[in-house]
Short mmCIF file of C-alpha atoms in Angstrom, two decimals:
data_model
loop_
_atom_site.label_atom_id
_atom_site.label_comp_id
_atom_site.label_asym_id
_atom_site.label_seq_id
_atom_site.Cartn_x
_atom_site.Cartn_y
_atom_site.Cartn_z
CA MET O 84 -1.86 6.99 32.84
CA PRO O 85 -0.05 5.91 29.64
CA ARG O 86 -0.49 8.32 26.73
CA VAL O 87 -1.28 7.21 23.18
CA LEU O 88 -0.68 9.24 20.02
CA ILE O 89 -3.09 8.51 17.14
CA THR O 90 -2.09 9.79 13.70
CA THR O 91 -4.24 7.63 11.40
CA ASP O 92 -6.40 10.23 9.69
CA TYR O 93 -9.74 8.41 9.83
CA LEU O 94 -9.61 7.87 13.60
CA ARG O 95 -11.24 10.61 15.64
CA PRO O 96 -11.73 11.60 19.29
CA GLY O 97 -14.83 9.91 20.67
CA ASP O 98 -15.02 7.12 18.07
CA GLU O 99 -15.10 3.45 19.03
CA VAL O 100 -11.31 3.12 18.84
CA ASP O 101 -10.90 6.10 21.15
CA ASP O 102 -13.50 4.64 23.52
CA TYR O 103 -11.68 1.27 23.48
CA LEU O 104 -8.33 2.82 24.37
CA ARG O 105 -9.78 5.04 27.09
CA ALA O 106 -11.66 2.07 28.58
CA ALA O 107 -8.28 0.32 28.78
CA GLY O 108 -7.01 3.17 30.96
CA LEU O 109 -5.10 5.10 28.30
CA GLU O 110 -5.06 8.82 27.55
CA THR O 111 -5.36 9.58 23.83
CA ARG O 112 -3.99 12.42 21.70
CA HIS O 113 -5.13 12.76 18.06
CA VAL O 114 -2.80 14.43 15.58
CA PRO O 115 -3.96 13.11 12.19
CA MET O 116 -1.41 12.83 9.40
CA VAL O 117 -2.60 14.46 6.18
CA GLY O 118 0.01 14.67 3.43
CA GLN O 119 3.61 15.39 4.42
CA ARG O 120 4.54 16.23 8.01
CA ASP O 121 7.64 18.08 9.16
CA PRO O 122 9.82 15.81 11.35
CA GLU O 123 9.89 18.48 14.07
CA ASP O 124 6.09 18.44 14.20
CA LEU O 125 6.16 14.67 14.63
CA VAL O 126 8.75 14.95 17.41
CA ALA O 127 6.50 17.49 19.15
CA ALA O 128 3.47 15.20 18.76
CA LEU O 129 5.42 12.32 20.34
CA ASP O 130 6.42 14.36 23.40
CA GLY O 131 5.32 12.47 26.51
CA ILE O 132 3.85 9.60 24.45
CA ASP O 133 4.11 5.95 25.55
CA ALA O 134 2.51 4.28 22.51
CA ALA O 135 1.48 5.32 19.02
CA LEU O 136 -1.17 4.13 16.58
CA VAL O 137 0.16 5.44 13.28
CA ALA O 138 -0.41 5.84 9.56
CA ASN O 139 2.61 6.14 7.24
CA GLU O 140 4.51 8.39 9.62
CA PRO O 141 8.26 8.65 8.85
CA LEU O 142 9.46 7.28 12.17
CA THR O 143 13.17 7.63 11.47
CA ALA O 144 16.00 6.84 13.85
CA GLY O 145 16.32 10.56 14.60
CA VAL O 146 12.64 10.95 15.43
CA LEU O 147 12.53 7.81 17.56
CA ALA O 148 15.61 8.88 19.51
CA ARG O 149 13.77 12.03 20.60
CA ALA O 150 10.77 10.13 21.96
CA PRO O 151 12.26 8.62 25.13
CA ARG O 152 8.94 7.46 26.62
CA LEU O 153 7.80 5.64 23.49
CA ARG O 154 7.53 1.88 23.98
CA VAL O 155 5.05 0.67 21.36
CA VAL O 156 4.21 1.59 17.75
CA VAL O 157 1.33 -0.05 15.88
CA ARG O 158 0.71 0.50 12.16
CA THR O 159 -2.96 0.54 11.21
CA GLY O 160 -2.09 -1.38 8.07
CA VAL O 161 0.32 -3.93 6.65
CA GLY O 162 3.38 -2.02 5.40
CA TYR O 163 5.86 -0.61 7.90
CA ASP O 164 8.66 0.60 5.64
CA SER O 165 8.21 4.16 6.95
CA ILE O 166 9.49 3.02 10.35
CA ASP O 167 13.18 2.42 11.08
CA ILE O 168 12.68 -1.06 12.52
CA GLU O 169 16.28 -1.59 13.58
CA ALA O 170 16.47 1.78 15.35
CA ALA O 171 13.21 0.99 17.13
CA ARG O 172 14.64 -2.34 18.28
CA ARG O 173 17.81 -0.70 19.61
CA LEU O 174 15.73 1.83 21.51
CA GLY O 175 13.44 -0.81 22.99
CA VAL O 176 10.38 0.22 20.95
CA GLY O 177 8.18 -2.65 19.84
CA VAL O 178 6.67 -2.26 16.36
CA SER O 179 3.59 -4.17 15.19
CA ASN O 180 1.62 -4.25 11.97
CA LEU O 181 -1.74 -5.82 11.07
CA PRO O 182 -1.03 -8.52 8.46
CA GLY O 183 -3.89 -9.17 6.06
CA ILE O 184 -6.19 -6.64 7.70
CA ASN O 185 -7.22 -4.97 4.43
CA ALA O 186 -6.51 -7.79 1.97
CA ASN O 187 -10.06 -8.01 0.64
CA ALA O 188 -10.28 -4.25 0.13
CA VAL O 189 -6.96 -4.20 -1.74
CA ALA O 190 -7.96 -7.19 -3.87
CA GLU O 191 -11.27 -5.63 -4.95
CA TYR O 192 -9.51 -2.33 -5.68
CA THR O 193 -6.90 -4.12 -7.77
CA LEU O 194 -9.66 -5.59 -9.93
CA GLY O 195 -11.16 -2.11 -10.14
CA LEU O 196 -7.88 -0.76 -11.53
CA LEU O 197 -7.67 -3.65 -13.98
CA LEU O 198 -11.19 -2.95 -15.26
CA ALA O 199 -10.65 0.81 -15.39
CA SER O 200 -7.46 0.31 -17.39
CA ALA O 201 -8.82 -2.35 -19.72
CA ARG O 202 -11.98 -0.38 -20.53
CA ARG O 203 -10.36 3.10 -20.47
CA LEU O 204 -12.90 4.33 -17.95
CA VAL O 205 -10.96 7.38 -16.73
CA HIS O 206 -10.26 8.42 -20.32
CA SER O 207 -13.96 8.11 -21.16
CA ALA O 208 -15.19 10.00 -18.09
CA THR O 209 -12.72 12.86 -18.44
CA GLY O 210 -13.50 13.09 -22.14
CA VAL O 211 -17.21 13.47 -21.44
CA LEU O 212 -16.45 16.04 -18.74
CA ALA O 213 -14.48 18.04 -21.30
CA GLY O 214 -17.44 18.01 -23.69
CA GLY O 215 -16.43 15.04 -25.84
CA TRP O 216 -17.85 11.56 -26.32
CA PRO O 217 -14.88 9.09 -26.48
CA ARG O 218 -15.70 5.75 -28.12
CA GLU O 219 -12.34 3.95 -28.44
CA ASP O 220 -12.22 0.19 -28.02
CA GLY O 221 -11.31 -1.33 -24.67
CA HIS O 222 -10.21 -4.87 -23.86
CA GLU O 223 -11.86 -7.73 -22.01
CA LEU O 224 -10.10 -9.31 -19.07
CA ARG O 225 -11.23 -12.81 -20.06
CA GLY O 226 -8.32 -14.69 -21.59
CA ALA O 227 -5.71 -12.16 -20.45
CA THR O 228 -2.80 -13.11 -18.20
CA LEU O 229 -2.39 -11.39 -14.85
CA GLY O 230 1.06 -11.48 -13.27
CA LEU O 231 1.21 -11.07 -9.49
CA VAL O 232 4.53 -9.90 -8.06
CA GLY O 233 4.37 -11.16 -4.49
CA PHE O 234 1.96 -13.60 -2.88
CA GLY O 235 0.91 -12.10 0.43
CA ALA O 236 -2.65 -11.89 1.72
CA ALA O 237 -3.79 -9.24 -0.78
CA ALA O 238 -2.31 -11.03 -3.80
CA ARG O 239 -3.90 -14.30 -2.70
CA ALA O 240 -7.26 -12.52 -2.41
CA VAL O 241 -6.89 -11.22 -5.97
CA VAL O 242 -6.65 -14.73 -7.43
CA PRO O 243 -10.31 -15.87 -7.17
CA LEU O 244 -11.53 -12.48 -8.37
CA ALA O 245 -9.25 -12.56 -11.41
CA ARG O 246 -10.18 -16.17 -12.13
CA ALA O 247 -13.87 -15.24 -11.97
CA PHE O 248 -13.21 -12.84 -14.86
CA GLY O 249 -11.58 -15.65 -16.81
CA MET O 250 -8.00 -14.49 -16.40
CA ASP O 251 -4.98 -16.76 -16.23
CA VAL O 252 -2.85 -15.97 -13.17
CA VAL O 253 0.90 -16.34 -12.84
CA CYS O 254 2.97 -15.30 -9.86
CA SER O 255 6.58 -14.57 -8.97
CA THR O 256 7.25 -14.78 -5.25
CA GLY O 257 9.76 -15.57 -2.56
CA VAL O 258 7.12 -17.44 -0.56
CA PRO O 259 8.41 -21.01 -0.08
CA GLU O 260 6.77 -23.60 -2.33
CA GLY O 261 5.26 -25.49 0.59
CA LEU O 262 3.42 -22.37 1.79
CA ARG O 263 1.83 -21.33 -1.52
CA GLY O 264 -1.05 -23.76 -1.75
CA ASP O 265 -3.00 -22.30 -4.67
CA LEU O 266 -3.60 -24.54 -7.66
CA ALA O 267 -5.25 -21.68 -9.58
CA VAL O 268 -1.88 -19.94 -9.89
CA ARG O 269 1.13 -20.91 -12.00
CA PHE O 270 4.32 -19.90 -10.20
CA VAL O 271 7.05 -18.68 -12.55
CA SER O 272 10.28 -16.72 -12.52
CA PHE O 273 10.13 -12.94 -12.54
CA ALA O 274 11.54 -12.92 -16.07
CA GLU O 275 8.82 -15.25 -17.36
CA LEU O 276 6.12 -13.26 -15.58
CA LEU O 277 7.23 -10.07 -17.33
CA ALA O 278 7.30 -11.81 -20.70
CA VAL O 279 3.83 -13.40 -20.57
CA SER O 280 1.68 -10.98 -18.53
CA ASP O 281 -0.85 -8.60 -20.03
CA TYR O 282 -1.24 -6.96 -16.62
CA VAL O 283 1.46 -6.90 -13.94
CA SER O 284 0.18 -6.19 -10.42
CA ILE O 285 2.66 -5.37 -7.66
CA HIS O 286 1.96 -6.83 -4.21
CA THR O 287 5.44 -7.07 -2.72
CA ALA O 288 6.75 -5.35 0.38
CA LEU O 289 9.28 -2.54 0.03
CA THR O 290 12.72 -3.89 0.94
CA ASP O 291 16.28 -3.19 -0.16
CA SER O 292 15.88 -5.85 -2.86
CA THR O 293 12.54 -4.58 -4.21
CA ARG O 294 13.27 -0.84 -4.11
CA GLY O 295 13.31 0.33 -7.74
CA MET O 296 12.90 -3.20 -9.09
CA PHE O 297 10.62 -1.87 -11.83
CA ASP O 298 13.22 0.09 -13.74
CA ALA O 299 14.01 0.68 -17.40
CA ALA O 300 15.43 -2.83 -17.81
CA THR O 301 12.30 -4.35 -16.29
CA PHE O 302 9.93 -2.38 -18.52
CA ALA O 303 11.98 -3.43 -21.57
CA ARG O 304 11.14 -7.06 -20.76
CA MET O 305 7.38 -6.48 -20.57
CA LYS O 306 4.92 -6.67 -23.45
CA GLU O 307 4.37 -3.41 -25.32
CA THR O 308 0.65 -3.92 -24.64
CA ALA O 309 1.13 -4.56 -20.90
CA VAL O 310 -0.29 -2.42 -18.10
CA LEU O 311 1.38 -2.00 -14.70
CA ILE O 312 -0.80 -1.94 -11.56
CA ASN O 313 0.70 -0.85 -8.22
CA THR O 314 -1.19 -0.99 -4.93
CA ALA O 315 1.90 -1.85 -2.86
CA ARG O 316 4.58 0.82 -2.38
CA GLY O 317 5.56 3.65 -4.69
CA ARG O 318 9.30 3.19 -4.30
CA VAL O 319 9.15 -0.27 -5.90
CA VAL O 320 8.83 1.62 -9.21
CA ASP O 321 11.36 3.93 -10.82
CA GLU O 322 8.86 6.64 -11.77
CA ARG O 323 10.99 8.37 -14.40
CA ALA O 324 11.70 5.05 -16.11
CA LEU O 325 7.99 4.24 -16.04
CA ALA O 326 7.06 7.59 -17.56
CA ASP O 327 9.63 7.07 -20.31
CA ALA O 328 8.41 3.53 -21.00
CA VAL O 329 4.77 4.60 -21.37
CA ARG O 330 5.57 7.75 -23.32
CA THR O 331 7.71 5.83 -25.86
CA GLY O 332 5.36 2.83 -26.17
CA GLY O 333 7.56 0.40 -24.24
CA ILE O 334 4.46 -0.57 -22.26
CA ALA O 335 0.85 0.50 -22.72
CA GLY O 336 0.20 2.22 -19.40
CA ALA O 337 0.02 2.14 -15.63
CA ALA O 338 -2.54 2.53 -12.85
CA LEU O 339 -0.81 3.61 -9.64
CA ASP O 340 -2.46 3.82 -6.25
CA VAL O 341 0.87 4.59 -4.59
CA VAL O 342 3.75 6.87 -5.59
CA THR O 343 7.16 7.76 -4.21
CA ARG O 344 5.96 11.06 -2.71
CA GLU O 345 2.39 11.49 -1.54
CA PRO O 346 0.53 13.65 -2.39
CA LEU O 347 1.89 13.59 -5.95
CA PRO O 348 4.17 16.63 -6.36
CA ALA O 349 3.62 19.13 -9.15
CA ASP O 350 6.97 18.24 -10.74
CA SER O 351 6.42 14.47 -10.74
CA PRO O 352 7.53 12.79 -14.00
CA LEU O 353 4.24 10.88 -13.90
CA ARG O 354 2.19 13.99 -14.60
CA GLY O 355 0.99 14.62 -18.13
CA VAL O 356 1.82 11.15 -19.45
CA ASP O 357 -1.06 9.75 -21.50
CA GLY O 358 -1.67 6.22 -20.26
CA ILE O 359 -0.60 6.75 -16.64
CA THR O 360 -3.34 7.27 -14.06
CA VAL O 361 -2.44 8.07 -10.45
CA TYR O 362 -4.95 7.52 -7.65
CA SER O 363 -4.77 8.81 -4.07
CA HIS O 364 -3.69 5.70 -2.09
CA LEU O 365 -7.19 4.30 -1.62
CA ALA O 366 -6.70 0.54 -1.99
CA GLY O 367 -7.24 -0.29 1.70
CA GLN O 368 -9.63 2.57 2.39
CA THR O 369 -13.07 1.01 2.73
CA ALA O 370 -15.38 1.61 5.67
CA GLN O 371 -15.09 -2.07 6.59
CA ALA O 372 -11.29 -2.21 6.34
CA ARG O 373 -10.84 1.05 8.25
CA ARG O 374 -13.06 -0.12 11.09
CA ALA O 375 -11.30 -3.48 11.26
CA ALA O 376 -7.85 -1.85 11.17
CA GLY O 377 -8.72 0.72 13.83
CA LEU O 378 -10.10 -1.82 16.27
CA ALA O 379 -7.41 -4.42 15.58
CA GLY O 380 -4.72 -1.76 15.93
CA ALA O 381 -6.12 -0.60 19.25
CA ALA O 382 -6.27 -4.18 20.52
CA GLU O 383 -2.68 -4.81 19.43
CA LEU O 384 -1.51 -1.59 21.10
CA VAL O 385 -3.11 -2.50 24.42
CA ALA O 386 -1.72 -6.04 24.19
CA ALA O 387 1.77 -4.74 23.36
CA LEU O 388 1.77 -2.36 26.33
CA GLU O 389 0.93 -5.39 28.48
CA GLY O 390 3.82 -7.38 27.02
CA ARG O 391 1.76 -9.72 24.82
CA ALA O 392 2.06 -8.27 21.31
CA ARG O 393 0.80 -10.65 18.62
CA PHE O 394 2.10 -9.10 15.40
CA THR O 395 5.48 -7.63 16.31
CA VAL O 396 7.90 -7.15 13.41
CA ASN O 397 11.04 -6.40 15.43
#
């Protein structure tokens, strides 16, 4: 009986995903990932495992090499930068993701971060909690320009929501012109996006070319009143450069759902910077998105074990 490791923290023994996998003739082992995990613990969890349904596990070449039975890895999400794709390919391990599975959840959350930033909601709530009654002005989204960096499923889902608030939307993307198909968006260069946007929202994958793309030089090209929103990957942003830019007034602030190290370490340069708010990687975490991702991930895992993977990335 093939054995499946499940590390996604919201999946539990006896839930419908577990029932689905067991009905398919698989034996399941749940070792949920919460925060950082020692590589040796991950190696131990993968012992005797044929397939894995994973969160953001650091499946490095070294870890994969010590899991000789592993044939299939399925991410219960879109990003797969935590997996060494090339090493997996060399070792004969198929890797799949679930493109677009949580796009609506991420899009709604992005608008939530925009509203919270524009209306200073966190500042107000924490001020009241501390015994104050903050009454500073906020800003309306209507008439503001939103710059989308990337144009995948989540970014595309943001567009009608932003337009409903009366925002103008520009986008910088590598998606070929013939595949864009959205007349509500003006496609511009990255340089122009930085220059005209009141809010810059990151929706690009983490690659060698996007790692650290938001650095000191990038922030210097943004409006001093601009706010950065990141629901993509923490490593797209140089966190020390961001902290410096906000602290010195280079940009107005940032709302970050993702950071380089999660949970946010005590010595992070992002801590204690007025204008930067860090959230706990919640963009795709709705009940609906979790259920859809769990079931779709289980279906992809079973299909991949049978040699008919639909969303392989390697």
